[in-house]
Coordinates of C-alpha atoms in Angstrom, one line a residue:
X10 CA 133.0 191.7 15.6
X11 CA 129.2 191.8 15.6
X12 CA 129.3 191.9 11.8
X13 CA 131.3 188.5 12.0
X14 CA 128.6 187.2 14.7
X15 CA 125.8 188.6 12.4
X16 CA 127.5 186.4 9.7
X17 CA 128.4 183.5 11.1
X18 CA 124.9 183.2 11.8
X19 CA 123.8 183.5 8.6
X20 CA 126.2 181.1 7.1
X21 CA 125.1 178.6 9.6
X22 CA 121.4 178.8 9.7
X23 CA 121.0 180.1 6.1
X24 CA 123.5 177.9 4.2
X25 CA 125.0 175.1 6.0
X26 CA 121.8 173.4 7.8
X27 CA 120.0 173.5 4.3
X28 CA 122.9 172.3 2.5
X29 CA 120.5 169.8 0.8
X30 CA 118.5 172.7 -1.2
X31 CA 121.7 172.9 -3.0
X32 CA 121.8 169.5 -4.4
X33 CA 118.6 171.0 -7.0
X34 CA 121.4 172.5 -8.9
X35 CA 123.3 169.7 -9.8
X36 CA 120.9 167.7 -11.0
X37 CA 119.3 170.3 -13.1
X38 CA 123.0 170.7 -14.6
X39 CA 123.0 167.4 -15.6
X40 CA 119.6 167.1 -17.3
X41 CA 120.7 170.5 -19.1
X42 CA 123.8 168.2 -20.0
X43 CA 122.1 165.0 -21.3
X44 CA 119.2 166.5 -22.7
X45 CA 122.0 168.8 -24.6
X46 CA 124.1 165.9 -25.9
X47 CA 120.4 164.1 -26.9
X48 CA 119.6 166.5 -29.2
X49 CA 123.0 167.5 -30.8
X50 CA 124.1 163.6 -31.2
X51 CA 123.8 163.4 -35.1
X52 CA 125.7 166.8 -35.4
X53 CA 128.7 165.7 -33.1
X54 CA 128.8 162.1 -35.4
X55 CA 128.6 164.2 -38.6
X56 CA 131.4 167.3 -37.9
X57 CA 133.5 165.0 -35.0
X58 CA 133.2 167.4 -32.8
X59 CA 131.9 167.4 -28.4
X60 CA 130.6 169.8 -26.6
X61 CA 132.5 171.6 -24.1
X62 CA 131.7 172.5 -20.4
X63 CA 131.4 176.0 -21.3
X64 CA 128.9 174.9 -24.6
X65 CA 127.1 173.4 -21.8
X66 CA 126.6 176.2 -19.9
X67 CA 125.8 178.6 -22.8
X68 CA 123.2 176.2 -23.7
X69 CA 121.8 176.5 -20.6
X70 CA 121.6 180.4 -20.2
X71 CA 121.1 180.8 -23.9
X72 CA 116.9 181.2 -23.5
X73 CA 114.7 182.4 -26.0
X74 CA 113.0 185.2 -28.1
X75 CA 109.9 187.0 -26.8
X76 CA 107.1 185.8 -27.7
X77 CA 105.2 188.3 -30.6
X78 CA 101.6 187.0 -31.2
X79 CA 100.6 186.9 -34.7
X80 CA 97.8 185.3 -36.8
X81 CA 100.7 183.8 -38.8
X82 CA 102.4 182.5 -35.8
X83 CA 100.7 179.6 -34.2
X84 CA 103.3 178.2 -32.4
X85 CA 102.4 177.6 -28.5
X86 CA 105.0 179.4 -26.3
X87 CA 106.9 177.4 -23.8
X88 CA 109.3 178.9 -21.5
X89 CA 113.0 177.5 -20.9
X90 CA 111.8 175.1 -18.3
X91 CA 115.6 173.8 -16.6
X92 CA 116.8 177.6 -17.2
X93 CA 113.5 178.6 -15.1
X94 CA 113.8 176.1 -12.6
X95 CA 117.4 176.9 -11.9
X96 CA 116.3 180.5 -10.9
X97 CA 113.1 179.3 -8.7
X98 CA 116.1 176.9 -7.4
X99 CA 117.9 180.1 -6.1
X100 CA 114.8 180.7 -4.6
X101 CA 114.0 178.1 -3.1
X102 CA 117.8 178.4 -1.3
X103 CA 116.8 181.6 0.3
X104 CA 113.2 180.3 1.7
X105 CA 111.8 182.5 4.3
X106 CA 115.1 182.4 6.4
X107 CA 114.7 186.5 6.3
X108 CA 111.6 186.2 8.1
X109 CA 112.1 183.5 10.4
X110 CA 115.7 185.5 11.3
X111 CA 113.6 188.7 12.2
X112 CA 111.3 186.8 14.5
X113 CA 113.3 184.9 15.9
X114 CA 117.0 184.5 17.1
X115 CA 118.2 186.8 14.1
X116 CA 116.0 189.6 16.1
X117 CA 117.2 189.2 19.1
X118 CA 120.6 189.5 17.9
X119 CA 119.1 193.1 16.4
X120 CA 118.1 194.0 19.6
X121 CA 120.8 193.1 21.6
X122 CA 123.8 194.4 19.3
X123 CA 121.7 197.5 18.7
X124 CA 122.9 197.6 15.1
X125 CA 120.6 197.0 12.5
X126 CA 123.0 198.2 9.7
X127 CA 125.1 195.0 10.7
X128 CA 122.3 192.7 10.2
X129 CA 121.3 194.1 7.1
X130 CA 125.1 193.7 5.4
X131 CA 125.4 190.5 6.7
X132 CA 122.2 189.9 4.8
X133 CA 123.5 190.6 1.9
X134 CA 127.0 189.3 1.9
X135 CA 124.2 185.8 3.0
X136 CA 122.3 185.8 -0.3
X137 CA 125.4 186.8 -2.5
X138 CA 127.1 183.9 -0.8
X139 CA 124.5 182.1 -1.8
X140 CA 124.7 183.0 -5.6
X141 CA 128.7 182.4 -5.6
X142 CA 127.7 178.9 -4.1
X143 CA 125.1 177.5 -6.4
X144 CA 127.9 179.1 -9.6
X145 CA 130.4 176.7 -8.4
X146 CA 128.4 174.2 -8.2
X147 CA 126.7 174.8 -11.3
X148 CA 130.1 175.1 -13.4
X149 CA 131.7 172.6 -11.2
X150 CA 128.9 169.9 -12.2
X151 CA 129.2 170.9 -15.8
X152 CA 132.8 170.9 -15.9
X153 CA 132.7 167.3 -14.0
X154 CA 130.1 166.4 -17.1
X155 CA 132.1 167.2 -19.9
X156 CA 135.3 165.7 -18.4
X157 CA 133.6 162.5 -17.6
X158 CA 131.4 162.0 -21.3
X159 CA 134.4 163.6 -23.6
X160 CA 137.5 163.6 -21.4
X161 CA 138.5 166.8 -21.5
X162 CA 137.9 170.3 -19.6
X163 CA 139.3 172.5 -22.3
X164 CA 137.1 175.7 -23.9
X165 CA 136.5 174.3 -28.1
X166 CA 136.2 176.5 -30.2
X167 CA 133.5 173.8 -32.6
X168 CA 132.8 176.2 -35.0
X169 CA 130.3 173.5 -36.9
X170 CA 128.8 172.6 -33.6
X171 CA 128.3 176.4 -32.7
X172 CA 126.9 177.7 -36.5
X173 CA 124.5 174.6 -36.5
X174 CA 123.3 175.0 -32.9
X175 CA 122.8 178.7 -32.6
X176 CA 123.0 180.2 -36.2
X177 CA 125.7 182.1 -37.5
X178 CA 125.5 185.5 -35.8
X179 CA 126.0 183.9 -32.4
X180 CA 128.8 181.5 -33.7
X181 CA 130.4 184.5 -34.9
X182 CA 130.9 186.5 -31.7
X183 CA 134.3 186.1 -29.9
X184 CA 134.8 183.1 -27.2
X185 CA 135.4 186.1 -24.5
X186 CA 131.4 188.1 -25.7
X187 CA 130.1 184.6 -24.9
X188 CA 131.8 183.5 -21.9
X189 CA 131.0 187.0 -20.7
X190 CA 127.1 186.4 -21.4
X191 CA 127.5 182.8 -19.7
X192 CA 129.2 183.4 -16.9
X193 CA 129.1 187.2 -15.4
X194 CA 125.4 188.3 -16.3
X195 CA 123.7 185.3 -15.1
X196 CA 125.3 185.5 -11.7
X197 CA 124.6 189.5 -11.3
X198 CA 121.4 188.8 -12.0
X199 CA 120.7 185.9 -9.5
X200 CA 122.4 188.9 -6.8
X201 CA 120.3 191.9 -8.1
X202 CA 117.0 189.6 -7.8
X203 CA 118.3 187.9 -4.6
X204 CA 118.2 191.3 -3.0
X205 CA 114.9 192.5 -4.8
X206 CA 113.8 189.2 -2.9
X207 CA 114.7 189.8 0.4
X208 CA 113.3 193.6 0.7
X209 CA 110.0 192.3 -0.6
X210 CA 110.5 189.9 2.0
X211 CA 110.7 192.6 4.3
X212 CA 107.3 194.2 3.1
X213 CA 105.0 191.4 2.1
X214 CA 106.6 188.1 3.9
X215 CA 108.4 185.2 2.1
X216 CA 105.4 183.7 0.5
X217 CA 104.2 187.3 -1.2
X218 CA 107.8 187.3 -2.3
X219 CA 108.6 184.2 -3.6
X220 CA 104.9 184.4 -6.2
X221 CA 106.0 187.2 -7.7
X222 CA 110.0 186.5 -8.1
X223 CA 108.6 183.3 -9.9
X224 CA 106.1 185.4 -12.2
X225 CA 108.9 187.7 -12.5
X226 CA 111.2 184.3 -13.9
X227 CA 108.3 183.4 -16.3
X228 CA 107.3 186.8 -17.6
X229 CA 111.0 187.5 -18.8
X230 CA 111.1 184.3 -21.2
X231 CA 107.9 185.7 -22.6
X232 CA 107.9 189.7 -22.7
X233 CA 110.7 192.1 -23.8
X234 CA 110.3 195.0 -21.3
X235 CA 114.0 195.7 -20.3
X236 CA 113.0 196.6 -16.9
X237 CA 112.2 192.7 -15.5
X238 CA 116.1 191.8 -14.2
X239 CA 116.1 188.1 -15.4
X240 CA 115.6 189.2 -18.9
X241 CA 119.5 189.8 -18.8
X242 CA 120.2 186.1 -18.1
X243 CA 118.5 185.8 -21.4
X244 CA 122.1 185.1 -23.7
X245 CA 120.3 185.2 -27.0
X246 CA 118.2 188.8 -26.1
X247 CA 121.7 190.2 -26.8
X248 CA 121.6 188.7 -30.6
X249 CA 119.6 190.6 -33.6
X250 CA 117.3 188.0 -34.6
X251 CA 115.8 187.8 -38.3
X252 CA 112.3 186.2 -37.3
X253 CA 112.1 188.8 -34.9
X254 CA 112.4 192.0 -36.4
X255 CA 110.1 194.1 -33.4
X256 CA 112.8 192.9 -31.2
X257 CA 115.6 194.9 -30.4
X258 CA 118.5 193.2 -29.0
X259 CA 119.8 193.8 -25.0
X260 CA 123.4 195.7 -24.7
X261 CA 125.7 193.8 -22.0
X262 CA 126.9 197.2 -20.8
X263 CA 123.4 198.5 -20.2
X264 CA 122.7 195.5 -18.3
X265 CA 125.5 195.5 -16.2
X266 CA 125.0 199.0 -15.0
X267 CA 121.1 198.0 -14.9
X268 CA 122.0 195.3 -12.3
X269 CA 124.5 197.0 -10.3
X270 CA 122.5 200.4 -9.7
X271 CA 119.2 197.8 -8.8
X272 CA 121.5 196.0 -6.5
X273 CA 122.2 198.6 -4.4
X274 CA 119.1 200.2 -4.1
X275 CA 117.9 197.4 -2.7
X276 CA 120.7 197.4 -0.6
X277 CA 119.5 200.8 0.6
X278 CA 116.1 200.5 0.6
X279 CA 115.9 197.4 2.6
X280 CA 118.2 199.4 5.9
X281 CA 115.7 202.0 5.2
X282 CA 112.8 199.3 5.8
X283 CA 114.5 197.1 8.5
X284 CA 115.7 200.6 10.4
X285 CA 111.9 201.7 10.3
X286 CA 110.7 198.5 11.1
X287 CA 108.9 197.7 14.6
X288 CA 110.9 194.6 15.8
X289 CA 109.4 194.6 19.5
X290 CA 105.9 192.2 19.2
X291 CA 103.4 192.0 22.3
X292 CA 101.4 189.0 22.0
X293 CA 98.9 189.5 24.4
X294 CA 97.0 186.0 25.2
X295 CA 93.4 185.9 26.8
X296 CA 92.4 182.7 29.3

């Protein structure tokens, strides 16, 4: 029962009275969407084909290469900017709600349940909740797109559309490798960072947090370090690339364990902090 108080709380004050932050997602959906069907026009007219809602997504999570400074390269990097926004969005959902809940009435729940193990799961199940939320609403919005612009839901398999767009050793991986790249690693990755989040949260306050999450988005579009987590919401770090020949591609099952083992260490590691952590303030004031 006090876990179900702990998260009814949560749901309420973390979810439901900001329902608003939510509405980010769906409009960067449907730029992804139009600026997507702007650039592939002349290839739909020539080969007859539409993209579907699941094209749309694996355009959005597709990414790119790190960037490898070279005298003969001179092209100016630029980061994925919708595919960066969408994670600062997820961001942006979770504010500083872990903070104001430990000073606040969140804290005096602590206190007065004597449990701080509840409050931490309900923490968690809050900012996965969060993740499952802005997923349907991503693939609901893209779904809604592709329905509305081509009139149908269905998963194409455009195999002109696909070769033309991403080159043929992504067009040539099953429907299944790709749907796995679209749909399951972005979302473990928006959990394992979520929770990296909220124990830093813990440490150095939201602010602190939220600056280096955000260099932490940017630094994965331009480095290859395996170690930074939203480098496996990268879809086309899992692809050998011939212009990049220093870069050795990302393996799915490597990431998947990656996540999962950084999720819950951060799941322990922030009881450990929140179990340490002084909760009783004095505020002493001086007339």
């Amino acid at each position: 029962m006090r876990l179900l108080k702990f998260l009814r709380y949560d749901v309420e004050e973390g979810i439901i009275k900001y329902w608003y932050k939510y509405l980010i997602v769906i409009l960067l959906v449907i730029v992804a969407c139009i600026s997507s069907d702007a650039k592939y026009e002349c290839v739909e007219e020539l080969f007859g084909e539409k993209n579907s809602f699941f094209e749309y997504g694996f355009d959005f999570f597709l990414g790119k290469l790190p960037y490898h400074f070279s005298n003969s390269n001179i092209t100016i990097f630029e980061p994925p900017y919708i595919w960066v926004s969408f994670y600062i969005a997820l961001l942006l959902c979770m504010g500083n709600f872990i903070e104001e809940s430990i000073n606040n009435y969140g804290g005096m729940l602590i206190l007065k349940s004597k449990s701080r193990a509840y409050w931490w799961i309900s923490k968690c199940i809050w900012v996965s909740l969060i993740n499952v939320v802005n997923w349907m609403l991503f693939w609901i919005s893209n779904i809604s797109f592709a329905w509305i612009r081509n009139g149908q839901i269905s998963i194409n398999n455009d195999v002109f559309i696909t070769s033309t767009k991403y080159g043929a050793v992504i067009s040539q991986s099953s429907n299944i490798y790709r749907m796995f790249l679209t749909v399951s690693m972005p979302l473990l990755v928006g959990i394992a960072c979520s929770l990296l989040n909220m124990v830093m949260s813990l440490v150095i306050g939201s602010f602190g947090s939220m600056m280096i999450m955000i260099a932490l988005v940017i630094f994965s579009t331009y480095y290859a370090t395996r170690i930074n987590p939203y480098e496996y919401a990268l879809i086309i770090r899992y692809f050998e690339q011939d212009k990049a020949q220093a870069f050795t591609p990302l393996h799915p099952l490597n990431g998947v364990f990656y996540l999962i083992c950084l999720s819950v260490f951060m799941m322990i590691l922030g009881y450990v902090i929140i179990r340490k952590k002084n909760l009783i303030i004095r505020k002493y004031e001086y007339f």
